[in-house]
Amino acid sequence: MTLLDIINNSRSIVFFGGAGVSTESGIPDFRSADGLYRQKYSVPPEVMLSASYFYAHTEDFFRFYREKMLPLDAEPNAAHIRLAQWERAGKLLAVVTQNIDGLHQAAGSKRVYELHGSIHRNHCLSCGKSYPAHFIAESKGIPRCACGGIVKPDVVLYEEPLDQKTIEGAIQAIASADTLIVAGTSLSVYPAASFVDYFRGDNLVLINRDPTPLDEKCTFVSHGKVGEVLGALPSYSSEEEDPS
Ligand code: APR
Ligand code: ZN
């Protein structure tokens, strides 16, 4: 069966994505050869993105975070756009993403489960006041609230738990899908990678440049670029075709 056949016959698709969904928007992923975790730092990025490092070396955390984790000029690519169209056309139930860049919502997706939070949500640790991403981007040193408290991004750092409601929503969506598309993820971080196990539907589709532990269990595997693969599929929407 071709991917087009699978998508044509699907009524409740769920998309489970990772950093590879945003590389065609110019945001490097983590574990590819040119990924963030391959770049040389005195302290490994996985350590700098941990809760203990945040609290012990707050200023250094924000220096790295501002430099590497705030791609505020990135635009949604063909993958993000297609998924939002499929949702509007009633073919896609939800997007479950490990990404924190907000590009699915920027493309128009409504039901997005952000397992690792979002750079667009930041709050004061003392009074809870919310701040947008550009407040962090434009801050110097440690971003401070008007009350003097530290403003912390609502992204799941290593050692931190995922949001329970988000987990429940994501698992529920995956469990009710007839087709699950897993894309742009090495499936190497838990618990996110385990959510795929809740899938009970007919078609498990994988679109990933490098091999993953899931490859042999899939109905369909493509090692193409997810933006190109999804961009080549119909939008199923009545709207005029997007110019891209
Ligand atoms: N099209 C298809 N696949 C791609 C593309 C692309 N355009 N670009 C990259 N890939 C693939 C790579 O081959 C790689 O297997 O996407 C995968 C990205 O894997 P990772 O860099 O490990 O990213 P991800 O799986 O999202 O990491 C999970 O790790 O550090 C944590 O919280 C962070 O959410 C992140 C989590
Ligand atoms: Zn405050």
mmCIF file of C-alpha atoms and ligand atoms in Angstrom:
data_model
loop_
_atom_site.group_PDB
_atom_site.id
_atom_site.type_symbol
_atom_site.label_atom_id
_atom_site.label_comp_id
_atom_site.label_asym_id
_atom_site.label_seq_id
_atom_site.Cartn_x
_atom_site.Cartn_y
_atom_site.Cartn_z
ATOM 1 C CA MET A 1 0.000 0.000 0.000
ATOM 2 C CA THR A 2 1.322 3.478 -0.841
ATOM 3 C CA LEU A 3 1.369 6.298 1.720
ATOM 4 C CA LEU A 4 -1.262 8.052 -0.435
ATOM 5 C CA ASP A 5 -3.560 4.985 -0.163
ATOM 6 C CA ILE A 6 -3.069 4.893 3.609
ATOM 7 C CA ILE A 7 -3.829 8.596 4.071
ATOM 8 C CA ASN A 8 -6.764 8.501 1.622
ATOM 9 C CA ASN A 9 -8.352 5.717 3.688
ATOM 10 C CA SER A 10 -7.633 7.267 7.108
ATOM 11 C CA ARG A 11 -10.309 9.111 9.091
ATOM 12 C CA SER A 12 -8.566 9.750 12.435
ATOM 13 C CA ILE A 13 -4.871 10.338 11.953
ATOM 14 C CA VAL A 14 -2.584 11.248 14.844
ATOM 15 C CA PHE A 15 0.857 12.676 14.148
ATOM 16 C CA PHE A 16 3.667 12.052 16.645
ATOM 17 C CA GLY A 17 6.661 14.289 15.876
ATOM 18 C CA GLY A 18 10.101 15.307 17.050
ATOM 19 C CA ALA A 19 12.859 17.755 16.211
ATOM 20 C CA GLY A 20 13.176 16.387 12.671
ATOM 21 C CA VAL A 21 9.803 18.011 11.846
ATOM 22 C CA SER A 22 11.362 21.458 12.369
ATOM 23 C CA THR A 23 14.759 21.024 10.667
ATOM 24 C CA GLU A 24 13.216 22.140 7.334
ATOM 25 C CA SER A 25 12.276 25.340 9.181
ATOM 26 C CA GLY A 26 15.970 25.888 9.918
ATOM 27 C CA ILE A 27 15.969 24.557 13.514
ATOM 28 C CA PRO A 28 18.714 21.936 14.059
ATOM 29 C CA ASP A 29 17.622 18.711 15.744
ATOM 30 C CA PHE A 30 19.478 17.152 18.690
ATOM 31 C CA ARG A 31 21.088 13.845 17.707
ATOM 32 C CA SER A 32 21.781 14.086 13.968
ATOM 33 C CA ALA A 33 25.382 14.686 12.867
ATOM 34 C CA ASP A 34 24.687 18.453 12.848
ATOM 35 C CA GLY A 35 22.385 18.260 15.867
ATOM 36 C CA LEU A 36 22.629 20.389 19.003
ATOM 37 C CA TYR A 37 23.984 17.528 21.112
ATOM 38 C CA ARG A 38 26.839 17.034 18.646
ATOM 39 C CA GLN A 39 28.047 20.618 19.138
ATOM 40 C CA LYS A 40 31.036 21.056 21.462
ATOM 41 C CA TYR A 41 30.349 22.795 24.764
ATOM 42 C CA SER A 42 32.365 22.710 28.016
ATOM 43 C CA VAL A 43 29.163 21.387 29.615
ATOM 44 C CA PRO A 44 27.093 18.939 27.497
ATOM 45 C CA PRO A 45 23.797 20.533 26.314
ATOM 46 C CA GLU A 46 21.824 17.653 27.883
ATOM 47 C CA VAL A 47 23.318 18.741 31.239
ATOM 48 C CA MET A 48 22.662 22.451 30.610
ATOM 49 C CA LEU A 49 19.025 21.620 29.789
ATOM 50 C CA SER A 50 18.471 19.908 33.140
ATOM 51 C CA ALA A 51 16.574 21.223 36.156
ATOM 52 C CA SER A 52 19.573 20.880 38.489
ATOM 53 C CA TYR A 53 21.703 22.971 36.107
ATOM 54 C CA PHE A 54 18.904 25.559 35.814
ATOM 55 C CA TYR A 55 18.828 26.072 39.586
ATOM 56 C CA ALA A 56 22.580 25.785 40.197
ATOM 57 C CA HIS A 57 23.839 27.797 37.178
ATOM 58 C CA THR A 58 20.832 29.916 36.287
ATOM 59 C CA GLU A 59 22.739 32.629 34.424
ATOM 60 C CA ASP A 60 24.668 30.075 32.308
ATOM 61 C CA PHE A 61 21.400 28.216 31.608
ATOM 62 C CA PHE A 62 19.805 31.354 30.206
ATOM 63 C CA ARG A 63 22.881 32.244 28.134
ATOM 64 C CA PHE A 64 22.671 28.820 26.394
ATOM 65 C CA TYR A 65 18.865 28.875 26.245
ATOM 66 C CA ARG A 66 18.716 32.337 24.611
ATOM 67 C CA GLU A 67 21.437 31.363 22.131
ATOM 68 C CA LYS A 68 20.157 27.917 21.124
ATOM 69 C CA MET A 69 16.547 27.379 22.173
ATOM 70 C CA LEU A 70 14.706 30.479 20.937
ATOM 71 C CA PRO A 71 14.368 30.268 17.126
ATOM 72 C CA LEU A 72 11.669 32.967 17.151
ATOM 73 C CA ASP A 73 12.104 33.800 13.450
ATOM 74 C CA ALA A 74 11.526 30.185 12.289
ATOM 75 C CA GLU A 75 8.469 29.643 10.052
ATOM 76 C CA PRO A 76 6.211 26.565 9.780
ATOM 77 C CA ASN A 77 7.270 24.288 6.902
ATOM 78 C CA ALA A 78 5.187 22.127 4.522
ATOM 79 C CA ALA A 79 4.797 19.420 7.182
ATOM 80 C CA HIS A 80 3.275 21.795 9.757
ATOM 81 C CA ILE A 81 1.012 23.367 7.091
ATOM 82 C CA ARG A 82 -0.243 20.018 5.744
ATOM 83 C CA LEU A 83 -1.089 18.706 9.215
ATOM 84 C CA ALA A 84 -3.114 21.842 10.030
ATOM 85 C CA GLN A 85 -5.009 21.412 6.745
ATOM 86 C CA TRP A 86 -5.746 17.729 7.536
ATOM 87 C CA GLU A 87 -7.094 18.766 10.940
ATOM 88 C CA ARG A 88 -9.409 21.350 9.329
ATOM 89 C CA ALA A 89 -10.481 18.746 6.765
ATOM 90 C CA GLY A 90 -11.469 16.408 9.633
ATOM 91 C CA LYS A 91 -8.853 13.770 8.804
ATOM 92 C CA LEU A 92 -6.415 14.437 11.649
ATOM 93 C CA LEU A 93 -7.377 14.198 15.344
ATOM 94 C CA ALA A 94 -4.287 15.694 16.968
ATOM 95 C CA VAL A 95 -0.598 16.429 16.808
ATOM 96 C CA VAL A 96 1.568 15.058 19.634
ATOM 97 C CA THR A 97 4.949 16.772 19.557
ATOM 98 C CA GLN A 98 8.184 16.662 21.542
ATOM 99 C CA ASN A 99 9.070 20.056 20.077
ATOM 100 C CA ILE A 100 8.811 23.306 22.026
ATOM 101 C CA ASP A 101 8.942 25.720 19.047
ATOM 102 C CA GLY A 102 5.175 26.276 18.631
ATOM 103 C CA LEU A 103 5.371 25.858 14.821
ATOM 104 C CA HIS A 104 2.351 23.522 14.651
ATOM 105 C CA GLN A 105 0.139 26.187 16.227
ATOM 106 C CA ALA A 106 1.757 28.846 14.026
ATOM 107 C CA ALA A 107 0.647 26.765 11.000
ATOM 108 C CA GLY A 108 -2.941 26.674 12.359
ATOM 109 C CA SER A 109 -3.081 23.348 14.234
ATOM 110 C CA LYS A 110 -5.524 23.522 17.150
ATOM 111 C CA ARG A 111 -5.190 20.243 19.025
ATOM 112 C CA VAL A 112 -1.473 20.002 19.801
ATOM 113 C CA TYR A 113 -0.108 18.051 22.776
ATOM 114 C CA GLU A 114 3.286 19.568 23.592
ATOM 115 C CA LEU A 115 4.882 16.806 25.664
ATOM 116 C CA HIS A 116 7.951 18.918 26.459
ATOM 117 C CA GLY A 117 6.154 22.260 26.867
ATOM 118 C CA SER A 118 6.709 25.423 24.847
ATOM 119 C CA ILE A 119 9.158 28.326 24.613
ATOM 120 C CA HIS A 120 6.067 30.521 24.228
ATOM 121 C CA ARG A 121 4.976 29.897 27.814
ATOM 122 C CA ASN A 122 7.126 31.349 30.611
ATOM 123 C CA HIS A 123 6.150 32.156 34.189
ATOM 124 C CA CYS A 124 7.530 33.819 37.291
ATOM 125 C CA LEU A 125 8.592 31.271 39.929
ATOM 126 C CA SER A 126 7.508 33.658 42.696
ATOM 127 C CA CYS A 127 4.155 35.125 41.621
ATOM 128 C CA GLY A 128 3.245 32.979 38.590
ATOM 129 C CA LYS A 129 2.929 35.917 36.183
ATOM 130 C CA SER A 130 3.185 34.833 32.519
ATOM 131 C CA TYR A 131 5.653 36.215 30.004
ATOM 132 C CA PRO A 132 6.055 35.727 26.205
ATOM 133 C CA ALA A 133 9.158 34.196 24.588
ATOM 134 C CA HIS A 134 10.507 37.573 23.389
ATOM 135 C CA PHE A 135 10.678 38.731 27.047
ATOM 136 C CA ILE A 136 13.253 35.965 27.631
ATOM 137 C CA ALA A 137 14.978 36.612 24.283
ATOM 138 C CA GLU A 138 15.386 40.326 25.055
ATOM 139 C CA SER A 139 16.404 39.849 28.706
ATOM 140 C CA LYS A 140 19.989 40.042 29.936
ATOM 141 C CA GLY A 141 21.406 37.640 32.540
ATOM 142 C CA ILE A 142 18.578 36.052 34.531
ATOM 143 C CA PRO A 143 15.113 37.215 33.330
ATOM 144 C CA ARG A 144 13.317 38.800 36.257
ATOM 145 C CA CYS A 145 9.609 39.441 36.839
ATOM 146 C CA ALA A 146 8.391 42.859 37.994
ATOM 147 C CA CYS A 147 8.115 41.251 41.447
ATOM 148 C CA GLY A 148 11.794 40.283 41.343
ATOM 149 C CA GLY A 149 11.166 36.553 40.855
ATOM 150 C CA ILE A 150 12.958 34.480 38.188
ATOM 151 C CA VAL A 151 10.936 33.941 34.972
ATOM 152 C CA LYS A 152 11.288 30.248 33.997
ATOM 153 C CA PRO A 153 10.360 28.826 30.544
ATOM 154 C CA ASP A 154 7.544 26.236 30.652
ATOM 155 C CA VAL A 155 9.698 23.647 28.887
ATOM 156 C CA VAL A 156 10.271 20.200 30.405
ATOM 157 C CA LEU A 157 13.922 20.133 31.446
ATOM 158 C CA TYR A 158 15.726 16.861 32.070
ATOM 159 C CA GLU A 159 14.790 15.532 35.558
ATOM 160 C CA GLU A 160 11.395 17.296 35.347
ATOM 161 C CA PRO A 161 8.049 15.486 34.974
ATOM 162 C CA LEU A 162 5.780 15.910 31.932
ATOM 163 C CA ASP A 163 2.396 17.565 32.444
ATOM 164 C CA GLN A 164 -0.135 14.883 33.452
ATOM 165 C CA LYS A 165 -3.066 16.342 31.466
ATOM 166 C CA THR A 166 -0.915 16.562 28.327
ATOM 167 C CA ILE A 167 0.172 12.940 28.757
ATOM 168 C CA GLU A 168 -3.437 11.775 29.155
ATOM 169 C CA GLY A 169 -4.612 13.731 26.110
ATOM 170 C CA ALA A 170 -1.764 12.474 23.953
ATOM 171 C CA ILE A 171 -2.230 8.830 24.949
ATOM 172 C CA GLN A 172 -6.001 9.040 24.456
ATOM 173 C CA ALA A 173 -5.526 10.486 20.955
ATOM 174 C CA ILE A 174 -2.925 7.875 19.967
ATOM 175 C CA ALA A 175 -5.111 5.055 21.321
ATOM 176 C CA SER A 176 -8.090 6.214 19.215
ATOM 177 C CA ALA A 177 -6.214 6.818 15.939
ATOM 178 C CA ASP A 178 -6.713 4.606 12.870
ATOM 179 C CA THR A 179 -3.361 5.805 11.477
ATOM 180 C CA LEU A 180 -0.370 6.969 13.522
ATOM 181 C CA ILE A 181 2.355 8.879 11.686
ATOM 182 C CA VAL A 182 5.644 8.967 13.626
ATOM 183 C CA ALA A 183 8.056 11.483 12.121
ATOM 184 C CA GLY A 184 11.309 13.314 12.718
ATOM 185 C CA THR A 185 12.186 11.597 15.964
ATOM 186 C CA SER A 186 14.924 9.192 17.050
ATOM 187 C CA LEU A 187 12.489 7.815 19.675
ATOM 188 C CA SER A 188 15.332 7.908 22.185
ATOM 189 C CA VAL A 189 13.768 9.962 24.983
ATOM 190 C CA TYR A 190 11.314 8.540 27.511
ATOM 191 C CA PRO A 191 8.516 8.667 28.449
ATOM 192 C CA ALA A 192 7.666 10.371 25.124
ATOM 193 C CA ALA A 193 8.929 7.473 22.999
ATOM 194 C CA SER A 194 6.768 4.990 24.944
ATOM 195 C CA PHE A 195 3.498 6.726 23.964
ATOM 196 C CA VAL A 196 3.676 5.137 20.524
ATOM 197 C CA ASP A 197 2.997 1.776 22.240
ATOM 198 C CA TYR A 198 -0.615 2.882 22.916
ATOM 199 C CA PHE A 199 -1.415 2.778 19.185
ATOM 200 C CA ARG A 200 -3.996 0.109 18.271
ATOM 201 C CA GLY A 201 -5.022 1.232 14.759
ATOM 202 C CA ASP A 202 -4.405 -0.204 11.290
ATOM 203 C CA ASN A 203 -1.488 1.810 9.917
ATOM 204 C CA LEU A 204 1.730 2.704 11.686
ATOM 205 C CA VAL A 205 3.642 5.083 9.382
ATOM 206 C CA LEU A 206 7.242 6.188 10.001
ATOM 207 C CA ILE A 207 8.858 9.128 8.204
ATOM 208 C CA ASN A 208 12.396 9.527 9.514
ATOM 209 C CA ARG A 209 15.715 10.191 7.826
ATOM 210 C CA ASP A 210 17.706 7.824 10.096
ATOM 211 C CA PRO A 211 16.591 4.332 11.168
ATOM 212 C CA THR A 212 14.687 4.068 14.480
ATOM 213 C CA PRO A 213 13.809 1.145 16.791
ATOM 214 C CA LEU A 214 10.296 1.270 15.290
ATOM 215 C CA ASP A 215 11.195 0.679 11.630
ATOM 216 C CA GLU A 216 10.469 -3.032 11.443
ATOM 217 C CA LYS A 217 7.086 -2.699 13.214
ATOM 218 C CA CYS A 218 5.677 -0.221 10.671
ATOM 219 C CA THR A 219 3.118 -0.606 7.877
ATOM 220 C CA PHE A 220 5.018 2.009 5.873
ATOM 221 C CA VAL A 221 8.520 3.488 6.311
ATOM 222 C CA SER A 222 9.964 6.466 4.454
ATOM 223 C CA HIS A 223 13.474 7.795 5.039
ATOM 224 C CA GLY A 224 12.575 10.971 3.161
ATOM 225 C CA LYS A 225 12.287 14.520 4.533
ATOM 226 C CA VAL A 226 8.987 14.848 6.364
ATOM 227 C CA GLY A 227 8.216 18.291 4.888
ATOM 228 C CA GLU A 228 8.693 16.948 1.369
ATOM 229 C CA VAL A 229 6.815 13.687 2.010
ATOM 230 C CA LEU A 230 3.774 15.368 3.593
ATOM 231 C CA GLY A 231 3.973 18.291 1.150
ATOM 232 C CA ALA A 232 3.573 15.817 -1.735
ATOM 233 C CA LEU A 233 0.279 14.492 -0.285
ATOM 234 C CA PRO A 234 -3.170 16.117 -0.872
ATOM 235 C CA SER A 235 -4.387 18.794 1.542
ATOM 236 C CA TYR A 236 -7.988 17.340 1.525
ATOM 237 C CA SER A 237 -9.121 20.867 2.216
ATOM 238 C CA SER A 238 -11.590 22.961 0.257
ATOM 239 C CA GLU A 239 -9.297 26.011 0.730
ATOM 240 C CA GLU A 240 -7.317 27.083 -2.361
ATOM 241 C CA GLU A 241 -3.938 25.306 -2.381
ATOM 242 C CA ASP A 242 -1.296 27.115 -0.296
ATOM 243 C CA PRO A 243 1.241 28.873 -2.606
ATOM 244 C CA SER A 244 4.220 26.873 -1.176
HETATM 245 N N1 APR B 1 12.781 14.642 7.805
HETATM 246 C C1 APR B 1 12.743 13.414 8.402
HETATM 247 N N2 APR B 1 13.527 13.080 9.456
HETATM 248 C C2 APR B 1 14.389 14.013 9.910
HETATM 249 C C3 APR B 1 14.507 15.295 9.322
HETATM 250 C C4 APR B 1 13.648 15.589 8.226
HETATM 251 N N3 APR B 1 13.673 16.793 7.601
HETATM 252 N N4 APR B 1 15.457 16.000 10.010
HETATM 253 C C5 APR B 1 15.927 15.172 10.984
HETATM 254 N N5 APR B 1 15.283 13.988 10.920
HETATM 255 C C6 APR B 1 15.372 12.857 11.851
HETATM 256 C C7 APR B 1 16.775 12.469 12.236
HETATM 257 O O1 APR B 1 17.205 11.423 11.387
HETATM 258 C C8 APR B 1 16.614 11.991 13.689
HETATM 259 O O2 APR B 1 16.428 10.582 13.752
HETATM 260 O O3 APR B 1 14.737 13.314 13.048
HETATM 261 C C9 APR B 1 15.313 12.652 14.176
HETATM 262 C C10 APR B 1 15.547 13.686 15.256
HETATM 263 O O4 APR B 1 15.943 12.990 16.411
HETATM 264 P P1 APR B 1 16.448 13.817 17.683
HETATM 265 O O5 APR B 1 17.422 14.849 17.250
HETATM 266 O O6 APR B 1 16.828 12.811 18.736
HETATM 267 O O7 APR B 1 15.170 14.622 18.169
HETATM 268 P P2 APR B 1 13.962 14.081 19.037
HETATM 269 O O8 APR B 1 13.685 12.638 18.756
HETATM 270 O O9 APR B 1 12.833 15.013 18.870
HETATM 271 O O10 APR B 1 14.524 14.223 20.559
HETATM 272 C C11 APR B 1 13.597 13.956 21.581
HETATM 273 O O11 APR B 1 15.199 14.758 23.195
HETATM 274 O O12 APR B 1 16.654 16.279 24.078
HETATM 275 C C12 APR B 1 15.376 15.852 24.071
HETATM 276 O O13 APR B 1 13.625 17.229 24.699
HETATM 277 C C13 APR B 1 14.460 16.947 23.633
HETATM 278 O O14 APR B 1 12.334 16.717 22.541
HETATM 279 C C14 APR B 1 13.699 16.326 22.482
HETATM 280 C C15 APR B 1 13.862 14.854 22.745
HETATM 281 ZN ZN ZN B 2 6.630 37.663 39.756
#
